[in-house]
Short mmCIF file of C-alpha atoms and ligand atoms in Angstrom, two decimals:
data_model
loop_
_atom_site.label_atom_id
_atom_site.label_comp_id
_atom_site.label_asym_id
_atom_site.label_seq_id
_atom_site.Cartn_x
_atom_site.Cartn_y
_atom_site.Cartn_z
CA UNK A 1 121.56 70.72 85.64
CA UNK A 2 125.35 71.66 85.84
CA UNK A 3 127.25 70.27 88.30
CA UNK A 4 129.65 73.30 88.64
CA UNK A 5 128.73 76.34 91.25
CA UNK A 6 127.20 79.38 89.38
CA UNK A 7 128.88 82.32 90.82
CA UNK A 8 126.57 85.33 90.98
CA UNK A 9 129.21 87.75 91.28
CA UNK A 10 130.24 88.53 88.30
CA UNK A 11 127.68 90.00 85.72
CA UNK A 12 126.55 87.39 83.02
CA UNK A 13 126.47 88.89 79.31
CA UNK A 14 123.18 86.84 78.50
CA UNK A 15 119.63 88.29 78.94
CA UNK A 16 117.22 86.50 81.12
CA UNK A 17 115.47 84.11 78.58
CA UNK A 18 112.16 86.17 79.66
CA UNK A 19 111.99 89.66 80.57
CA UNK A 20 109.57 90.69 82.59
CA UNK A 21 107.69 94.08 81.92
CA UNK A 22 106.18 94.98 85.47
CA UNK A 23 103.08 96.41 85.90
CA UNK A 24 102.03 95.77 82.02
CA UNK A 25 98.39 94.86 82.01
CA UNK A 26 98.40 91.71 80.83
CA UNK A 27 100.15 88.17 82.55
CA UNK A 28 101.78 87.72 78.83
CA UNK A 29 102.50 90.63 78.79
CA UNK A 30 103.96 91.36 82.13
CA UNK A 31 105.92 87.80 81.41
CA UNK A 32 106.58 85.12 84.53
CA UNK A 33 108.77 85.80 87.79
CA UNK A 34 111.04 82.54 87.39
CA UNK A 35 113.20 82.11 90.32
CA UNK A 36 113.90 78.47 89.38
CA UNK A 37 117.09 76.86 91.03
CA UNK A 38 116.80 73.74 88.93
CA UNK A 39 117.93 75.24 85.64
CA UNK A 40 119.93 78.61 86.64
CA UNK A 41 119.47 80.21 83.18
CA UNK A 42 115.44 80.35 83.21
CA UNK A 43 116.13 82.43 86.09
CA UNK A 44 114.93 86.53 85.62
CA UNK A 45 114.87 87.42 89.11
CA UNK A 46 117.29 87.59 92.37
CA UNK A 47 116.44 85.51 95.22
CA UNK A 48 114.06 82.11 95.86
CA UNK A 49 110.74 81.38 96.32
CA UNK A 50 110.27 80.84 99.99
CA UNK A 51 112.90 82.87 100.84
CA UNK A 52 112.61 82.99 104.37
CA UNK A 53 112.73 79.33 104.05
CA UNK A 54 115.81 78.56 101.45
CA UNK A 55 117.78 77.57 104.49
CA UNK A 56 115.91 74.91 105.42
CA UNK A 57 115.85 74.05 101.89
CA UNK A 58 119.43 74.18 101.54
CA UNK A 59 119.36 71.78 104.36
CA UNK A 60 117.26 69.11 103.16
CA UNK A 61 119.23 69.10 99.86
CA UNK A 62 122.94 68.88 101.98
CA UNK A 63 121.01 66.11 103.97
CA UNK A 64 119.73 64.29 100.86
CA UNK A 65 116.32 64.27 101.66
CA UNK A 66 115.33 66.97 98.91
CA UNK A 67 116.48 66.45 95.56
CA UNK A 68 117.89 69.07 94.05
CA UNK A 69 116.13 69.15 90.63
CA UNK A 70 112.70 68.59 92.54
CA UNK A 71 110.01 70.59 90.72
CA UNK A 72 106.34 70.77 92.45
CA UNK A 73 103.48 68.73 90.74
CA UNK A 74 100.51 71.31 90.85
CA UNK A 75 97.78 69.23 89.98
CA UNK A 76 94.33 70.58 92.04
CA UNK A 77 96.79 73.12 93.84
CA UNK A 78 94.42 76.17 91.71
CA UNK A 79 93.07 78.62 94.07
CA UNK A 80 90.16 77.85 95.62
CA UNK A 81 88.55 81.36 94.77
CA UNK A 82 89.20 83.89 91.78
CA UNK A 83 90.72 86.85 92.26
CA UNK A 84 90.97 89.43 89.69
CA UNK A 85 92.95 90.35 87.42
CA UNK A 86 91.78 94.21 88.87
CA UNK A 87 92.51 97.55 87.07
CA UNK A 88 95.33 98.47 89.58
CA UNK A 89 97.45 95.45 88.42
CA UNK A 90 98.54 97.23 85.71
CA UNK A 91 99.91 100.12 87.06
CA UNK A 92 103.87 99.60 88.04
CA UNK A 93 103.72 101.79 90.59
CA UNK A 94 100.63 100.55 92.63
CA UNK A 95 101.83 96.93 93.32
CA UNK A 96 105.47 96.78 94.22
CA UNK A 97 106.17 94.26 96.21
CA UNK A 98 103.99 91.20 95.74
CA UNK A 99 103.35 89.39 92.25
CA UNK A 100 99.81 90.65 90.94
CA UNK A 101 99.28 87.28 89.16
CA UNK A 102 101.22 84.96 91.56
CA UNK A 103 98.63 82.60 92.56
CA UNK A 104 97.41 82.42 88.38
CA UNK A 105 100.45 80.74 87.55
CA UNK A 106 99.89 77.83 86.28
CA UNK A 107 96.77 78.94 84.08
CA UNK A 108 98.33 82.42 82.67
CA UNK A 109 101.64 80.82 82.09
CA UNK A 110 100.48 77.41 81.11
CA UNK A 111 102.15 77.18 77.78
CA UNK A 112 105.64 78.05 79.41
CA UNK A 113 105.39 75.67 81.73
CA UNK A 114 104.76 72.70 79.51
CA UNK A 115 107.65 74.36 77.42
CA UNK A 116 109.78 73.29 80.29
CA UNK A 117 109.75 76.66 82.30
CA UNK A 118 110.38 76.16 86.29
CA UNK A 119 107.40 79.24 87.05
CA UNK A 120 106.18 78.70 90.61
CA UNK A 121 103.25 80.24 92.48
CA UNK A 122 103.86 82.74 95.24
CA UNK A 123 100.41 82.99 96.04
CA UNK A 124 98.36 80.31 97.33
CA UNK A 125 94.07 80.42 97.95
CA UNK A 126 92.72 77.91 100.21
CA UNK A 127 89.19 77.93 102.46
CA UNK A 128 88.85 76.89 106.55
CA UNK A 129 86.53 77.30 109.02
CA UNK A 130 88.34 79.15 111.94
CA UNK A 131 88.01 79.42 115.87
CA UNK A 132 89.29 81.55 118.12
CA UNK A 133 87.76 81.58 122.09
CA UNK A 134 86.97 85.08 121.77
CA UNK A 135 84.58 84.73 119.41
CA UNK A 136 82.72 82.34 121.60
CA UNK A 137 82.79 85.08 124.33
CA UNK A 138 81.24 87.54 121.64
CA UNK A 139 78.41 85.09 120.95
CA UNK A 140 77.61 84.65 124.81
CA UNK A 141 77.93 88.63 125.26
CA UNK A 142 75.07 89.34 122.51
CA UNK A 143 77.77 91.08 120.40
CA UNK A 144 77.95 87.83 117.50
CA UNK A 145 75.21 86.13 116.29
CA UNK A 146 75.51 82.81 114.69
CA UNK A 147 73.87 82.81 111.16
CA UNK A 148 74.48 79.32 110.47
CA UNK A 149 76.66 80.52 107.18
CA UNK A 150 79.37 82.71 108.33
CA UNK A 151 78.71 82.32 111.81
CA UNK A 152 78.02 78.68 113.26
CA UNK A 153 76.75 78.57 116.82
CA UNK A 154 79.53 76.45 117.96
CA UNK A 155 82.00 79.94 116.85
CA UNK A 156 82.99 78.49 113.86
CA UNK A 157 83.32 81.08 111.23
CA UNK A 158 84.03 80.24 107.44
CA UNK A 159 86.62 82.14 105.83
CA UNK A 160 88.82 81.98 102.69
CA UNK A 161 93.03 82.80 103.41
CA UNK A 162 95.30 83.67 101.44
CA UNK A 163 99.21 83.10 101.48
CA UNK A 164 101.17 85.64 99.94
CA UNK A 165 105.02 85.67 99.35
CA UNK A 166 106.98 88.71 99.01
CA UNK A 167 108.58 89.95 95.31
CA UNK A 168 109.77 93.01 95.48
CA UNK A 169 109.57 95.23 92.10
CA UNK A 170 113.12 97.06 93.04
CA UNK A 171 112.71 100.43 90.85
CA UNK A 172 109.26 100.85 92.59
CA UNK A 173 109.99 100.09 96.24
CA UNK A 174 112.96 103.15 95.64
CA UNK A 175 110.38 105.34 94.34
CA UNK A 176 108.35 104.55 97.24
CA UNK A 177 110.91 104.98 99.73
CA UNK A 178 111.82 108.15 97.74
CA UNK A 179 115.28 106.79 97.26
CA UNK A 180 117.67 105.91 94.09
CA UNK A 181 117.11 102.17 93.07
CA UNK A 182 121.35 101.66 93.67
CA UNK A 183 121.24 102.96 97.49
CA UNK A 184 118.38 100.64 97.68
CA UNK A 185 120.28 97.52 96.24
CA UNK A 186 123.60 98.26 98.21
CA UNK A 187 121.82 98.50 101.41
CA UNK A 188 119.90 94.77 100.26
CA UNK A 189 123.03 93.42 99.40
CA UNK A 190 125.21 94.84 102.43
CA UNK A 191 122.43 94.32 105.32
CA UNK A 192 122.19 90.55 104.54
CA UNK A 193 125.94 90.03 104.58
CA UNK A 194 126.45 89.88 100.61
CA UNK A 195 123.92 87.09 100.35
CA UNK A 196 122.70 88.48 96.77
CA UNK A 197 125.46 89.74 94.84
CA UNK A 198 122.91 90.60 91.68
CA UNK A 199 121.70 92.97 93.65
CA UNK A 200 124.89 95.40 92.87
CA UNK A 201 126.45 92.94 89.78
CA UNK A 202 122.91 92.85 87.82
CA UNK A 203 120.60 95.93 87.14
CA UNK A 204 119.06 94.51 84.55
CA UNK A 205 117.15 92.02 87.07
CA UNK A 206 114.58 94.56 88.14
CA UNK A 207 112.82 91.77 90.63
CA UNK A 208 114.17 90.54 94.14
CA UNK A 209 112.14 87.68 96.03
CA UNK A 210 113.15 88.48 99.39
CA UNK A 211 114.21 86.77 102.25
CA UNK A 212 111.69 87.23 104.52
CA UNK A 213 108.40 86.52 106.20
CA UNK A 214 105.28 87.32 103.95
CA UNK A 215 101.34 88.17 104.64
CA UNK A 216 98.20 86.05 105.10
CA UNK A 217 95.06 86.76 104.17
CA UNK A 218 91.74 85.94 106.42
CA UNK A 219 88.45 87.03 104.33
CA UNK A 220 85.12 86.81 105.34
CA UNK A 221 82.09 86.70 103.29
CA UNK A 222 81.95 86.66 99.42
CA UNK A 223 85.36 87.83 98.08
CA UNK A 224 83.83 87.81 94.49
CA UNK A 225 82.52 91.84 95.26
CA UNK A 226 85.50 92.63 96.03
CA UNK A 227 86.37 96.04 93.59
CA UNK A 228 83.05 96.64 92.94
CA UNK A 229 82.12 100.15 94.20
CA UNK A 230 79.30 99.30 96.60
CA UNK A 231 80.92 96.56 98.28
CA UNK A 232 81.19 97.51 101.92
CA UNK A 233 84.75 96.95 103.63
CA UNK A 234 85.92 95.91 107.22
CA UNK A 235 89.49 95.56 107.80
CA UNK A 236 92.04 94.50 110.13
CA UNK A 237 95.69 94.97 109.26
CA UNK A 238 97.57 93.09 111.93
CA UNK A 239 101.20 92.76 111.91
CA UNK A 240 102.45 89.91 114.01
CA UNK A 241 103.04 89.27 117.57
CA UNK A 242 103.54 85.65 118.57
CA UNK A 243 103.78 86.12 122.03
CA UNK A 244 100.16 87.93 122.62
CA UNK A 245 98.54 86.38 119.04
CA UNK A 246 99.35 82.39 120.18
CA UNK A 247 100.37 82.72 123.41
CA UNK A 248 97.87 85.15 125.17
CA UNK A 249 101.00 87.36 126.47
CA UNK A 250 99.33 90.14 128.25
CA UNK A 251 102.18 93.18 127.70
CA UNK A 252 100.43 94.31 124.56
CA UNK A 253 96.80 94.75 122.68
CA UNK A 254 97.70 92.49 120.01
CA UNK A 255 95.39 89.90 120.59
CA UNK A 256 92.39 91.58 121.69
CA UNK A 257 92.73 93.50 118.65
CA UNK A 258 93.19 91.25 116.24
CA UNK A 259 89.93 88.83 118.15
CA UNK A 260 88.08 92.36 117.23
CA UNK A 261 89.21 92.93 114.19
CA UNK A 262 87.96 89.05 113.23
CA UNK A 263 84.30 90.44 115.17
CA UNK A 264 84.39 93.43 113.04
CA UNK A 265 84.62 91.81 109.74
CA UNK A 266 82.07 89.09 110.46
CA UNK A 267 79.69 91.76 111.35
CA UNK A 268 80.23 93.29 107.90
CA UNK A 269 79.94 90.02 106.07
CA UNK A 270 76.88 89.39 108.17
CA UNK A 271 75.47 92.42 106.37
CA UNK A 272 76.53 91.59 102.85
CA UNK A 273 79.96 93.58 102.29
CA UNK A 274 83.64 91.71 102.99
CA UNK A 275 85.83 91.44 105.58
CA UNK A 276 89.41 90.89 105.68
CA UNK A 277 92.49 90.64 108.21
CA UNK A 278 96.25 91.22 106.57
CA UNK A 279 98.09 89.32 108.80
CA UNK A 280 101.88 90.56 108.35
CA UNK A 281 104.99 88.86 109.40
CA UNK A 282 106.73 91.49 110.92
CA UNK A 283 107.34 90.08 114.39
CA UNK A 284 108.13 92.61 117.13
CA UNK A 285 107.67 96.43 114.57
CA UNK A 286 109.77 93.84 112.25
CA UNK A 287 112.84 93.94 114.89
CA UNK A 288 112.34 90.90 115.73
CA UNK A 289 111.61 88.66 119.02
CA UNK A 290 114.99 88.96 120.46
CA UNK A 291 114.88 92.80 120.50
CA UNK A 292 111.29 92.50 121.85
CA UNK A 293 111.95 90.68 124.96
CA UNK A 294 115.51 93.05 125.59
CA UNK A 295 113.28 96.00 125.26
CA UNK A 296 110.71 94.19 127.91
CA UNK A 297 113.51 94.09 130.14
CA UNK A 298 114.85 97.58 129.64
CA UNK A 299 111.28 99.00 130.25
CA UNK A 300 110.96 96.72 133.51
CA UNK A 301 113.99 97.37 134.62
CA UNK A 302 114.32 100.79 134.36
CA UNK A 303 114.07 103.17 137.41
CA UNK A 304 110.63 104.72 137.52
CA UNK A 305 108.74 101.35 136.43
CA UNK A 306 107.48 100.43 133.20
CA UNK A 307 105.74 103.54 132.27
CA UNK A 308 104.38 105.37 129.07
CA UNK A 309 106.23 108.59 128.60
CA UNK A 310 109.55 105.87 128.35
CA UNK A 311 107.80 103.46 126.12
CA UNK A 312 109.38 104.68 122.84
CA UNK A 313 112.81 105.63 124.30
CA UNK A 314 113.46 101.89 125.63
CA UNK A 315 112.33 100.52 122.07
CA UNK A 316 114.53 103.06 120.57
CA UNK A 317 117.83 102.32 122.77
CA UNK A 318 117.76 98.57 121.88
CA UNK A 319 116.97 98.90 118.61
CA UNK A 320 117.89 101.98 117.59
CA UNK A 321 114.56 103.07 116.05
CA UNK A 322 111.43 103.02 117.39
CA UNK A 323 109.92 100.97 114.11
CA UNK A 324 111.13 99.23 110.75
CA UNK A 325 108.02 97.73 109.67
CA UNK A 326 107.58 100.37 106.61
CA UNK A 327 103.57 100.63 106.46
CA UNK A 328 104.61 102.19 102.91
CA UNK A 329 104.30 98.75 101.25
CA UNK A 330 100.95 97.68 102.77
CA UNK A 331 98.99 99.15 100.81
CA UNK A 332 99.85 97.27 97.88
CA UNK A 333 97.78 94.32 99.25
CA UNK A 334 94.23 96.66 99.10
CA UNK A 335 95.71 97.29 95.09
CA UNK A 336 95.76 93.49 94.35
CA UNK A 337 92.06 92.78 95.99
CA UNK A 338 90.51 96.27 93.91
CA UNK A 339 89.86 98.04 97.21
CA UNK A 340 89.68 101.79 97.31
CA UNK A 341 87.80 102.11 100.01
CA UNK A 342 87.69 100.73 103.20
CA UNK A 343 83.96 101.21 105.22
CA UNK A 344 85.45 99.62 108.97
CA UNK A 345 88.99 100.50 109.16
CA UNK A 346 90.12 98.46 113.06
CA UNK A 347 93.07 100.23 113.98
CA UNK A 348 94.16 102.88 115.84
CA UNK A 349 97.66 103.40 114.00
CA UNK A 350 98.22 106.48 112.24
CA UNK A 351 101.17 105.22 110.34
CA UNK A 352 98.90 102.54 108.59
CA UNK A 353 96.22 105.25 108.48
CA UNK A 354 98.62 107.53 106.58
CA UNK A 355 100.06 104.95 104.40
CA UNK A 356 96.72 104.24 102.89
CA UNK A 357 95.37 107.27 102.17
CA UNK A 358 98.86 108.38 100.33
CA UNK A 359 97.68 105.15 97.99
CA UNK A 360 94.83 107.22 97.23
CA UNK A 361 92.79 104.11 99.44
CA UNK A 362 89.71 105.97 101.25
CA UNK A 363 89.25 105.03 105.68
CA UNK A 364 85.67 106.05 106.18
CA UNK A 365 85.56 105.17 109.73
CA UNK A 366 88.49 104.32 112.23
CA UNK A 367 87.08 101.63 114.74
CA UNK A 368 89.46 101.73 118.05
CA UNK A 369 89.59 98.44 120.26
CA UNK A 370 87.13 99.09 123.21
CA UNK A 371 88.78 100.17 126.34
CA UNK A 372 87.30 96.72 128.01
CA UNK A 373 89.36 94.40 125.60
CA UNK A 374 92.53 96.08 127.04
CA UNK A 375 94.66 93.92 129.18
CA UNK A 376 96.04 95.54 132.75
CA UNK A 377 99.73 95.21 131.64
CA UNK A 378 98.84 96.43 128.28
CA UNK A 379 98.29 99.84 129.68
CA UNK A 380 101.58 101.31 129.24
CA UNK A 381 101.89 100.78 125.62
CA UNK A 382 97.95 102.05 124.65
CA UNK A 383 98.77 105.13 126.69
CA UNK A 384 102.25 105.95 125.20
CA UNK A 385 100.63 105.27 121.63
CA UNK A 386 97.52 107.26 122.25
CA UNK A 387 99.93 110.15 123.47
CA UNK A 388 101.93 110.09 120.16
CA UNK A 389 99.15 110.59 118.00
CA UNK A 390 97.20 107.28 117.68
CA UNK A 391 93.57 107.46 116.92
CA UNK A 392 91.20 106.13 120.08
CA UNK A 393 87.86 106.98 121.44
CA UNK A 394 88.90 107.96 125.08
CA UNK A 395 91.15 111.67 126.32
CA UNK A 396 94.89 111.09 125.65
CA UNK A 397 96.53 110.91 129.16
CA UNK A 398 98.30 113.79 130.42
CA UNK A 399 101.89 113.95 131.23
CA UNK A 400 101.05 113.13 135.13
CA UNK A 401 99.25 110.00 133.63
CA UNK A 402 102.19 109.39 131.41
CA UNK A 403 105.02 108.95 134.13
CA UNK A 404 103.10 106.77 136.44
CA UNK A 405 104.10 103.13 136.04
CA UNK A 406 101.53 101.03 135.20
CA UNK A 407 103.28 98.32 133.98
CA UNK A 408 104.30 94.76 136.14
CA UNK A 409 107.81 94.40 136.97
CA UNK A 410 110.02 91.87 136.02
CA UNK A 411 109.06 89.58 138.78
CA UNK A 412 105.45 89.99 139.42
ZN1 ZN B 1 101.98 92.51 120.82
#
């Protein structure tokens, strides 16, 4: 390890000691993502694993509690259940912005790691048993019943999860975005205040592990059909909400329909297919918490009451969109697990909706949350969203309906 700073700034002549072909259909092939800090010339990609995190990892090496050259001992860290390789990992275009074969690592890439390679996993497989009080309520309501192997009659429910980190295949996120690869890395580089200067100084790094918050996986039932044709689907993609999720704020559906989602895809492994929640970090449409609560204000505030037909609007002053959480990249997630088609589809967002079937991923049937599950303050956002062209299963309000407020104020 060199003791002087590595500038990034200025392009290097040398190649990356290991190129990586994305999308080829083989892990040797396709070569390892190595974002390595302990030996700077291994590295072939922009960014750090954990990205969201490298702060705090900066901090515990300033503090002295992390050593620098630290590299994880993965002894028994192997997932805990196979999955794939699939057919759609090697396409380049399919899978764009998480690493196909990051949670294979230390099997596919063995030999390069005992060569002294710093290759990390950015995909980890692990099993619980969950609980959520919901589920109890579903039980005592006739809607669950406990099968003693999904379903245990105390409302725990066995699932396998699934942590994935982002990488970002740059040339394919443009082409998905419909936009040239360079706008793409100018805006990367000048939206995060010059923090990655290969992002304009090296296009011959095609891979960016970005900073941000990735996706975990909930499945239920036997992952191992997963891809094969007749395996039935249920599916929850949930992108989060602390507040409502943890915290049982009642200004929003999140909850409830995530708790549904998790009832929906225990009845389907109940009957022998898989189900499986995406749980996204994307806090707040991905504008984050302190937007959120500004725009709770703004809508509480405003004169007329919190209402629907001004649900957008106040989102859109704050932030100045309505939305930045891109539903163009989750599909990728349905390419890694096989799916093409997807038998129980909980959601009522046609943006996800959309996203899918442009991936050439079949919905058979949209499941909307039951009007029951709403929450009373949660009014004003269902309305607004079943005006603008959600799906549900009840008569969009009318205009009349629209500008009533339904929502508490500020100090209620
Ligand atoms: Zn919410």
């Amino acid at each position: 390890m060199s003791d002087h700073i590595v500038l990034t700034s200025h392009a290097r002549r040398d190649k990356p000691a290991e190129p990586i072909q994305w999308g080829a259909p083989t892990a040797a092939e396709r070569g390892p993502v190595i974002a390595s800090l302990t030996d700077p010339a291994q590295r072939n990609v922009i960014g750090t694993h954990a990205g969201a995190y490298a702060i705090y990892r900066a901090l515990a090496v300033a503090s002295g509690s992390l050593q620098r050259a630290h590299r994880p001992d993965l002894t028994d860290t192997a997932p805990a259940e196979a999955i794939g390789p699939h057919a759609q990992w090697g396409d380049p275009d399919k899978i764009v912005s998480l690493d196909p074969w990051g949670h294979l690592v230390s099997t596919v890439f063995a030999d390069r790691i005992a060569a002294g390679f710093d290759i990390r996993p950015t995909i980890a497989i692990t099993r619980a048993h969950i609980n959520m009080p919901e589920l109890g309520a579903a039980i005592a309501a006739g809607r669950l019943k406990p099968d003693g192997d999904i379903l245990y009659p105390n409302g725990d429910v066995r699932v396998t999860k699934a942590a994935i980190d982002p990488v970002w295949y740059l040339p394919g996120i443009a082409r998905r975005f419909n936009i040239k690869e360079s706008i793409l890395r100018r805006s990367l580089f000048e939206q995060t205040g010059g923090m990655f200067p290969e992002l304009v100084t090296r296009p011959d790094l095609k891979v960016f592990l970005p900073p941000i918050g990735g996706m975990t996986l909930y499945f239920f039932g036997d992952i191992s059909q997963l891809g094969k044709p007749e395996t039935r689907v249920a599916c929850r993609v949930h992108d989060e909400c602390n507040g409502s999720d943890v915290f049982g704020s009642d200004i929003c559906t999140c909850r409830p329909y995530l708790a549904h989602g998790i009832e929906v895809c225990i009845e389907m492994a109940q009957q022998g297919g898989v189900g499986l929640v995406v749980y996204n970090r994307k806090e707040g449409r991905a504008l984050g918490e302190v937007t959120k609560f500004l725009v709770y204000n703004a809508r509480k505030r405003q004169v007329g009451g919190d209402r629907a037909e001004t649900y957008f609007a106040r989102t859109e002053c704050v932030a100045g969109v309505q939305d930045m959480r891109f539903q163009e990249l989750m599909p990728d997630v349905f390419h890694w697990l096989g799916i093409r088609r997807i038998d129980r589809w909980a959601s009522m967002s046609n943006m996800k909706h959309g996203a899918l079937t442009a991936q050439g991923i079949e919905v058979v049937e949209q499941v909307a949350i039951p009007d029951a599950l709403i929450p009373a303050d949660a009014r004003v956002e269902i309305d607004a969203k079943v005006a603008a062209g959600y799906f549900t299963s009840y008569t969009p309000p009318d205009a009349n309906e629209l500008a009533l407020a339904k929502g508490r104020g500020l100090n209620e």
